[in-house]
Amino acid sequence: MSRIGFIGTGAIAAPMVRHLAAKGHQIAVTRRSEHISAELHAELGVTVAEAQEVVDASEIIFLCTRPQHAEEALEPLTFREDQQIVSVMAGISTADLLRLCAPATDMVQTIPLAYLQSGGCPLAAFGNDKLLATLFAPENPVVKTDSEHALNAHFAICAFVPGVLDLMSTASHWLGQETGDPAAAEFYTTQLLGGFLDAMQKGGAGRLAAERDALATEGTLSLQMTDALRAAGTHETLLDTLAAIGKRLAPE
């Protein structure tokens, strides 16, 4: 088992801590955010310490601060050459990580979501993907990317997830108004989509479109929905937004 430290203890770090603690790793976390670190200490017995103490005690270090705070949080810290670094900070380049974490050079950048704790969260990885697989697979599959550009594109797709949830929330709200039962409406909406995705066989490119076309056939309500969304420019807006996010994440 490994000694693992977390710099930044927020909503993304917490499920990773729980997953790793369940596997028997020794965990140390920073105080910030204090209510989450205190909760993890009470629940799991993890060590809560100052950032440099966490670094000193760890073989593997997760960088989980907000990207805009990365310089402030990491620049004062002293790392070791033998340490391995896992960054979940969107938009922080490999060059910046190498500078901020010198002399450490063994690192991987990834994109976790909160449900990682329960498994099934795909982890896009640029860098030492084998380290990530050792820590989180097989429960969470690791998807290797070959460039920072490809990793950032995966970050953009992660931003698409709350967009989908937003649409689902709108649809669920409409259903709840129609039926008078908002709780059942949200349950039905989430189970409908979740069950459908669970039932989809894993396959190559084109499977999503094939499943769409199997539902949205001539004269169906499904085709009315897909046609209306396209006519409203929904797909163009999505592509424009993904491109804008990708540009925002690109190293300057």
PDB file of N, CA and C in Angstrom, residues 6 28 38 42 46 51 64 69 82 90 122 143 152 159 162 166 173 192-193 202 210 225 227 243 252:
ATOM      1  N   PHE A   6      -3.062  14.551  -0.442  1.00  0.00           N
ATOM      2  CA  PHE A   6      -3.939  15.394  -1.251  1.00  0.00           C
ATOM      3  C   PHE A   6      -3.709  16.857  -0.900  1.00  0.00           C
ATOM      4  N   ALA A  28      -3.152  11.241   3.658  1.00  0.00           N
ATOM      5  CA  ALA A  28      -3.019  12.524   4.365  1.00  0.00           C
ATOM      6  C   ALA A  28      -3.626  13.605   3.474  1.00  0.00           C
ATOM      7  N   ALA A  38     -12.177  17.558   7.844  1.00  0.00           N
ATOM      8  CA  ALA A  38     -12.610  17.099   9.164  1.00  0.00           C
ATOM      9  C   ALA A  38     -13.554  15.906   9.039  1.00  0.00           C
ATOM     10  N   ALA A  42     -12.889  12.127  10.510  1.00  0.00           N
ATOM     11  CA  ALA A  42     -13.835  11.444  11.399  1.00  0.00           C
ATOM     12  C   ALA A  42     -14.320  10.128  10.812  1.00  0.00           C
ATOM     13  N   VAL A  46      -8.200   9.581   8.255  1.00  0.00           N
ATOM     14  CA  VAL A  46      -7.081  10.116   7.475  1.00  0.00           C
ATOM     15  C   VAL A  46      -6.376  11.215   8.274  1.00  0.00           C
ATOM     16  N   ALA A  51       0.082  21.741   4.236  1.00  0.00           N
ATOM     17  CA  ALA A  51       0.429  21.258   2.898  1.00  0.00           C
ATOM     18  C   ALA A  51       1.829  20.659   2.820  1.00  0.00           C
ATOM     19  N   CYS A  64      -5.245  18.901  -6.173  1.00  0.00           N
ATOM     20  CA  CYS A  64      -6.689  19.071  -6.335  1.00  0.00           C
ATOM     21  C   CYS A  64      -7.143  20.490  -6.033  1.00  0.00           C
ATOM     22  N   HIS A  69      -5.814  28.802  -8.320  1.00  0.00           N
ATOM     23  CA  HIS A  69      -5.041  28.885  -7.075  1.00  0.00           C
ATOM     24  C   HIS A  69      -3.790  28.017  -7.108  1.00  0.00           C
ATOM     25  N   ASP A  82      11.636  11.557  -6.143  1.00  0.00           N
ATOM     26  CA  ASP A  82      11.059  10.222  -6.207  1.00  0.00           C
ATOM     27  C   ASP A  82       9.535  10.209  -6.084  1.00  0.00           C
ATOM     28  N   ALA A  90      -7.759  21.276 -14.204  1.00  0.00           N
ATOM     29  CA  ALA A  90      -7.992  21.546 -15.616  1.00  0.00           C
ATOM     30  C   ALA A  90      -7.223  22.784 -16.066  1.00  0.00           C
ATOM     31  N   PRO A 122     -14.929   6.838 -16.125  1.00  0.00           N
ATOM     32  CA  PRO A 122     -13.760   6.753 -17.005  1.00  0.00           C
ATOM     33  C   PRO A 122     -12.773   7.882 -16.680  1.00  0.00           C
ATOM     34  N   VAL A 143      -8.532   5.756 -19.565  1.00  0.00           N
ATOM     35  CA  VAL A 143      -8.488   5.988 -21.010  1.00  0.00           C
ATOM     36  C   VAL A 143      -7.243   6.825 -21.315  1.00  0.00           C
ATOM     37  N   ASN A 152      -7.326  17.826 -22.851  1.00  0.00           N
ATOM     38  CA  ASN A 152      -8.181  19.003 -22.677  1.00  0.00           C
ATOM     39  C   ASN A 152      -9.521  18.830 -23.393  1.00  0.00           C
ATOM     40  N   ALA A 159     -17.272  18.896 -19.066  1.00  0.00           N
ATOM     41  CA  ALA A 159     -18.104  20.080 -18.867  1.00  0.00           C
ATOM     42  C   ALA A 159     -19.470  19.915 -19.522  1.00  0.00           C
ATOM     43  N   PRO A 162     -22.673  18.427 -16.924  1.00  0.00           N
ATOM     44  CA  PRO A 162     -23.692  19.251 -16.267  1.00  0.00           C
ATOM     45  C   PRO A 162     -24.654  19.899 -17.249  1.00  0.00           C
ATOM     46  N   ASP A 166     -28.542  19.623 -16.835  1.00  0.00           N
ATOM     47  CA  ASP A 166     -29.398  20.809 -16.890  1.00  0.00           C
ATOM     48  C   ASP A 166     -30.627  20.556 -17.763  1.00  0.00           C
ATOM     49  N   HIS A 173     -38.638  18.798 -14.576  1.00  0.00           N
ATOM     50  CA  HIS A 173     -39.520  19.829 -14.029  1.00  0.00           C
ATOM     51  C   HIS A 173     -40.825  19.890 -14.829  1.00  0.00           C
ATOM     52  N   LEU A 192     -34.834   6.552 -16.604  1.00  0.00           N
ATOM     53  CA  LEU A 192     -35.048   6.324 -18.031  1.00  0.00           C
ATOM     54  C   LEU A 192     -33.740   6.418 -18.800  1.00  0.00           C
ATOM     55  N   LEU A 193     -32.999   7.498 -18.565  1.00  0.00           N
ATOM     56  CA  LEU A 193     -31.751   7.674 -19.287  1.00  0.00           C
ATOM     57  C   LEU A 193     -30.662   6.756 -18.751  1.00  0.00           C
ATOM     58  N   LYS A 202     -21.267  -2.039 -25.200  1.00  0.00           N
ATOM     59  CA  LYS A 202     -20.074  -1.266 -25.499  1.00  0.00           C
ATOM     60  C   LYS A 202     -19.665  -1.549 -26.932  1.00  0.00           C
ATOM     61  N   ALA A 210     -26.323   5.269 -33.871  1.00  0.00           N
ATOM     62  CA  ALA A 210     -27.140   4.123 -34.260  1.00  0.00           C
ATOM     63  C   ALA A 210     -28.320   3.937 -33.306  1.00  0.00           C
ATOM     64  N   MET A 225     -38.611  15.192 -31.488  1.00  0.00           N
ATOM     65  CA  MET A 225     -37.699  15.812 -30.526  1.00  0.00           C
ATOM     66  C   MET A 225     -36.345  16.103 -31.153  1.00  0.00           C
ATOM     67  N   ASP A 227     -35.444  16.401 -34.287  1.00  0.00           N
ATOM     68  CA  ASP A 227     -35.549  17.416 -35.339  1.00  0.00           C
ATOM     69  C   ASP A 227     -35.699  18.816 -34.746  1.00  0.00           C
ATOM     70  N   ALA A 243     -15.692  23.986 -28.421  1.00  0.00           N
ATOM     71  CA  ALA A 243     -14.513  24.613 -29.017  1.00  0.00           C
ATOM     72  C   ALA A 243     -14.002  25.752 -28.137  1.00  0.00           C
ATOM     73  N   GLU A 252      -1.082  28.703 -23.190  1.00  0.00           N
ATOM     74  CA  GLU A 252      -0.782  29.960 -23.902  1.00  0.00           C
ATOM     75  C   GLU A 252       0.641  29.916 -24.436  1.00  0.00           C
TER      76      GLU A 252
END
